[in-house]
């Protein structure tokens, strides 16, 4: 399956791609694609639906982040040896782990904001893992049983904040709009071999990154198992798995994003993203609406799920 979320920012509804590639609305079946609906049992029920019976959506429907209510974005750094080399760093012996704030998450085609004073805004195309079931001390052999699917991620990074400021990388990774995810959540059976995914990224029509997940230092199963030794991964957590070479910082001389630049990126089976870099809105506007809470007035009733066993069906 390919699942997505559509509609205005902060009020996205669930959807799926049918066999013909058309967009179908799932909001009459399930309230959202998020932590409560990513487990294997629930996903199997979605897979059994007759997509032809679901309402069609316009082709130009806005696509939001493909997963809602993400609790944590746990990233893996320097996971391609050639990317480590272009950064002038030694390939790691263990996965390098850091966080992006979940407030950085945005839709696949939303604008990427240039922070006031930012001079070193960079791009990173990545394969993202979406956790479907709690993973704590899981083996590599069992790791994929805890994965709901995969998505495309642009790990947008402000290199001055990341490297030149004291402390950890999180400051350079967490500005609002600096984590576009989607367009789709692609289930493992739909994607096929997660260690054979071509990735690419262009800036203003110029190819900057080309890679394949087969050259990862640490593969998907290793990453999930490794992280589960140190934290209990939760449904809805997103794990960007590192980027191949070709980031702006690694160009000679370095090339960084400026207002008006257009980023396009994609991956085999994952779809494509397109972002235009824009100046961040004035400070009062830079607070994104909370997930599902962009309207005022009386609280709306929580939609109920029609699938048997759904946590929203009561």
CSV table of N, CA and C in Angstrom, one decimal, residues 237-299:
chain,number,residue,atom,x,y,z
A,237,UNK,N,7.1,6.9,15.2
A,237,UNK,CA,8.4,7.5,15.2
A,237,UNK,C,9.0,7.3,13.7
A,238,UNK,N,9.7,8.4,13.3
A,238,UNK,CA,10.3,8.4,12.0
A,238,UNK,C,11.8,8.4,12.1
A,239,UNK,N,12.5,7.6,11.3
A,239,UNK,CA,14.0,7.4,11.4
A,239,UNK,C,14.6,7.7,10.1
A,240,UNK,N,15.0,8.9,9.8
A,240,UNK,CA,15.8,9.2,8.6
A,240,UNK,C,17.1,8.5,8.7
A,241,UNK,N,17.5,7.8,7.6
A,241,UNK,CA,18.6,6.8,7.8
A,241,UNK,C,20.0,7.3,7.2
A,242,UNK,N,20.1,8.6,6.9
A,242,UNK,CA,21.3,9.1,6.4
A,242,UNK,C,21.2,9.4,4.9
A,243,UNK,N,22.2,10.1,4.4
A,243,UNK,CA,22.1,10.6,3.1
A,243,UNK,C,23.4,10.2,2.3
A,244,UNK,N,23.2,10.0,1.0
A,244,UNK,CA,24.4,9.7,0.1
A,244,UNK,C,25.1,11.0,-0.2
A,245,UNK,N,26.2,10.9,-0.9
A,245,UNK,CA,27.1,12.1,-1.1
A,245,UNK,C,26.4,13.1,-2.1
A,246,UNK,N,26.9,14.4,-2.0
A,246,UNK,CA,26.3,15.4,-2.9
A,246,UNK,C,25.7,16.5,-2.2
A,247,UNK,N,25.8,16.6,-0.8
A,247,UNK,CA,25.2,17.7,-0.1
A,247,UNK,C,25.9,19.0,-0.4
A,248,UNK,N,25.2,20.1,-0.2
A,248,UNK,CA,25.8,21.4,-0.5
A,248,UNK,C,27.2,21.7,0.2
A,249,UNK,N,27.2,21.2,1.4
A,249,UNK,CA,28.5,21.4,2.2
A,249,UNK,C,29.7,20.7,1.6
A,250,UNK,N,29.4,19.6,0.8
A,250,UNK,CA,30.5,18.9,0.2
A,250,UNK,C,30.9,19.3,-1.2
A,251,UNK,N,30.1,20.3,-1.7
A,251,UNK,CA,30.5,20.8,-3.1
A,251,UNK,C,31.8,21.6,-2.9
A,252,UNK,N,32.5,21.8,-4.0
A,252,UNK,CA,33.7,22.5,-4.0
A,252,UNK,C,33.7,23.6,-5.1
A,253,UNK,N,33.5,24.9,-4.6
A,253,UNK,CA,33.2,25.4,-3.2
A,253,UNK,C,31.8,25.0,-2.8
A,254,UNK,N,31.6,25.1,-1.5
A,254,UNK,CA,30.2,24.7,-0.9
A,254,UNK,C,29.1,25.5,-1.6
A,255,UNK,N,28.0,24.9,-1.7
A,255,UNK,CA,26.8,25.6,-2.3
A,255,UNK,C,25.7,25.5,-1.3
A,256,UNK,N,25.1,26.6,-1.0
A,256,UNK,CA,24.0,26.5,0.0
A,256,UNK,C,22.7,27.2,-0.6
A,257,UNK,N,21.6,26.8,0.0
A,257,UNK,CA,20.3,27.2,-0.5
A,257,UNK,C,20.0,28.7,-0.2
A,258,UNK,N,19.3,29.4,-1.1
A,258,UNK,CA,18.9,30.8,-0.9
A,258,UNK,C,17.4,30.9,-1.3
A,259,UNK,N,16.8,32.0,-0.9
A,259,UNK,CA,15.4,32.1,-1.2
A,259,UNK,C,15.1,32.0,-2.7
A,260,UNK,N,14.1,31.3,-3.1
A,260,UNK,CA,13.8,31.1,-4.5
A,260,UNK,C,14.3,29.8,-5.1
A,261,UNK,N,15.2,29.2,-4.4
A,261,UNK,CA,15.8,27.9,-4.9
A,261,UNK,C,14.7,26.9,-4.9
A,262,UNK,N,14.7,25.9,-5.8
A,262,UNK,CA,13.8,24.8,-5.9
A,262,UNK,C,14.5,23.5,-5.7
A,263,UNK,N,14.0,22.7,-4.7
A,263,UNK,CA,14.6,21.4,-4.4
A,263,UNK,C,13.6,20.4,-4.9
A,264,UNK,N,14.0,19.4,-5.7
A,264,UNK,CA,13.2,18.3,-6.1
A,264,UNK,C,14.0,17.0,-5.7
A,265,UNK,N,13.3,16.0,-5.2
A,265,UNK,CA,14.0,14.8,-4.7
A,265,UNK,C,13.0,13.6,-4.9
A,266,UNK,N,13.6,12.4,-4.9
A,266,UNK,CA,12.8,11.2,-5.1
A,266,UNK,C,13.5,10.0,-4.7
A,267,UNK,N,12.8,8.9,-4.7
A,267,UNK,CA,13.4,7.6,-4.5
A,267,UNK,C,12.6,6.5,-5.1
A,268,UNK,N,13.2,5.4,-5.5
A,268,UNK,CA,12.5,4.3,-6.2
A,268,UNK,C,11.3,3.8,-5.3
A,269,UNK,N,10.1,3.9,-5.8
A,269,UNK,CA,8.9,3.5,-5.0
A,269,UNK,C,8.4,4.4,-3.9
A,270,UNK,N,9.2,5.5,-3.7
A,270,UNK,CA,8.8,6.4,-2.6
A,270,UNK,C,8.1,7.7,-3.1
A,271,UNK,N,8.1,8.0,-4.4
A,271,UNK,CA,7.5,9.2,-4.9
A,271,UNK,C,8.5,10.3,-4.9
A,272,UNK,N,8.0,11.5,-5.1
A,272,UNK,CA,8.9,12.7,-5.2
A,272,UNK,C,8.4,13.8,-4.3
A,273,UNK,N,9.3,14.7,-4.0
A,273,UNK,CA,9.0,15.9,-3.3
A,273,UNK,C,9.5,17.1,-4.1
A,274,UNK,N,8.8,18.3,-3.9
A,274,UNK,CA,9.3,19.5,-4.5
A,274,UNK,C,9.1,20.7,-3.5
A,275,UNK,N,10.2,21.4,-3.2
A,275,UNK,CA,10.1,22.5,-2.2
A,275,UNK,C,10.7,23.7,-2.8
A,276,UNK,N,10.1,24.9,-2.5
A,276,UNK,CA,10.7,26.2,-2.9
A,276,UNK,C,11.2,26.8,-1.6
A,277,UNK,N,12.4,27.3,-1.6
A,277,UNK,CA,13.0,27.9,-0.4
A,277,UNK,C,12.4,29.3,-0.3
A,278,UNK,N,11.9,29.7,0.9
A,278,UNK,CA,11.4,31.1,1.1
A,278,UNK,C,11.8,31.6,2.4
A,279,UNK,N,11.9,32.9,2.5
A,279,UNK,CA,12.2,33.6,3.8
A,279,UNK,C,11.1,33.1,4.8
A,280,UNK,N,11.6,32.9,6.0
A,280,UNK,CA,10.6,32.5,7.1
A,280,UNK,C,9.7,33.7,7.3
A,281,UNK,N,8.4,33.4,7.6
A,281,UNK,CA,7.4,34.5,7.9
A,281,UNK,C,7.9,35.2,9.2
A,282,UNK,N,7.3,36.4,9.4
A,282,UNK,CA,7.7,37.1,10.6
A,282,UNK,C,7.4,36.3,11.8
A,283,UNK,N,8.1,36.6,12.9
A,283,UNK,CA,8.1,35.7,14.1
A,283,UNK,C,6.7,35.3,14.6
A,284,UNK,N,5.7,36.1,14.6
A,284,UNK,CA,4.4,35.7,15.1
A,284,UNK,C,3.8,34.6,14.2
A,285,UNK,N,4.2,34.4,13.0
A,285,UNK,CA,3.6,33.4,12.1
A,285,UNK,C,4.4,32.1,12.0
A,286,UNK,N,5.6,32.1,12.7
A,286,UNK,CA,6.4,30.9,12.5
A,286,UNK,C,6.0,29.8,13.4
A,287,UNK,N,5.0,29.9,14.2
A,287,UNK,CA,4.5,28.8,15.0
A,287,UNK,C,3.5,28.1,14.2
A,288,UNK,N,3.8,26.9,13.8
A,288,UNK,CA,2.9,26.1,13.0
A,288,UNK,C,1.7,25.6,13.9
A,289,UNK,N,0.5,25.5,13.3
A,289,UNK,CA,-0.6,25.0,14.1
A,289,UNK,C,-0.4,23.6,14.7
A,290,UNK,N,-0.8,23.4,15.9
A,290,UNK,CA,-0.7,22.0,16.4
A,290,UNK,C,-1.5,21.0,15.5
A,291,UNK,N,-1.0,19.8,15.5
A,291,UNK,CA,-1.7,18.8,14.6
A,291,UNK,C,-3.1,18.7,15.0
A,292,UNK,N,-4.0,18.9,13.9
A,292,UNK,CA,-5.4,18.7,14.1
A,292,UNK,C,-6.1,19.8,14.9
A,293,UNK,N,-5.4,21.0,15.1
A,293,UNK,CA,-6.0,22.0,15.9
A,293,UNK,C,-5.7,23.4,15.3
A,294,UNK,N,-6.2,23.6,14.1
A,294,UNK,CA,-6.0,24.9,13.5
A,294,UNK,C,-7.2,25.7,13.4
A,295,UNK,N,-8.3,25.3,14.0
A,295,UNK,CA,-9.6,26.0,14.0
A,295,UNK,C,-10.0,26.4,15.4
A,296,UNK,N,-10.8,27.4,15.5
A,296,UNK,CA,-11.3,27.8,16.8
A,296,UNK,C,-12.8,27.3,16.9
A,297,UNK,N,-13.4,27.6,18.1
A,297,UNK,CA,-14.8,27.2,18.3
A,297,UNK,C,-14.9,25.9,19.0
A,298,UNK,N,-16.1,25.4,19.2
A,298,UNK,CA,-16.3,24.2,19.9
A,298,UNK,C,-15.5,23.0,19.4
A,299,UNK,N,-15.1,22.1,20.3
A,299,UNK,CA,-14.4,20.9,19.8
A,299,UNK,C,-15.3,20.1,18.9
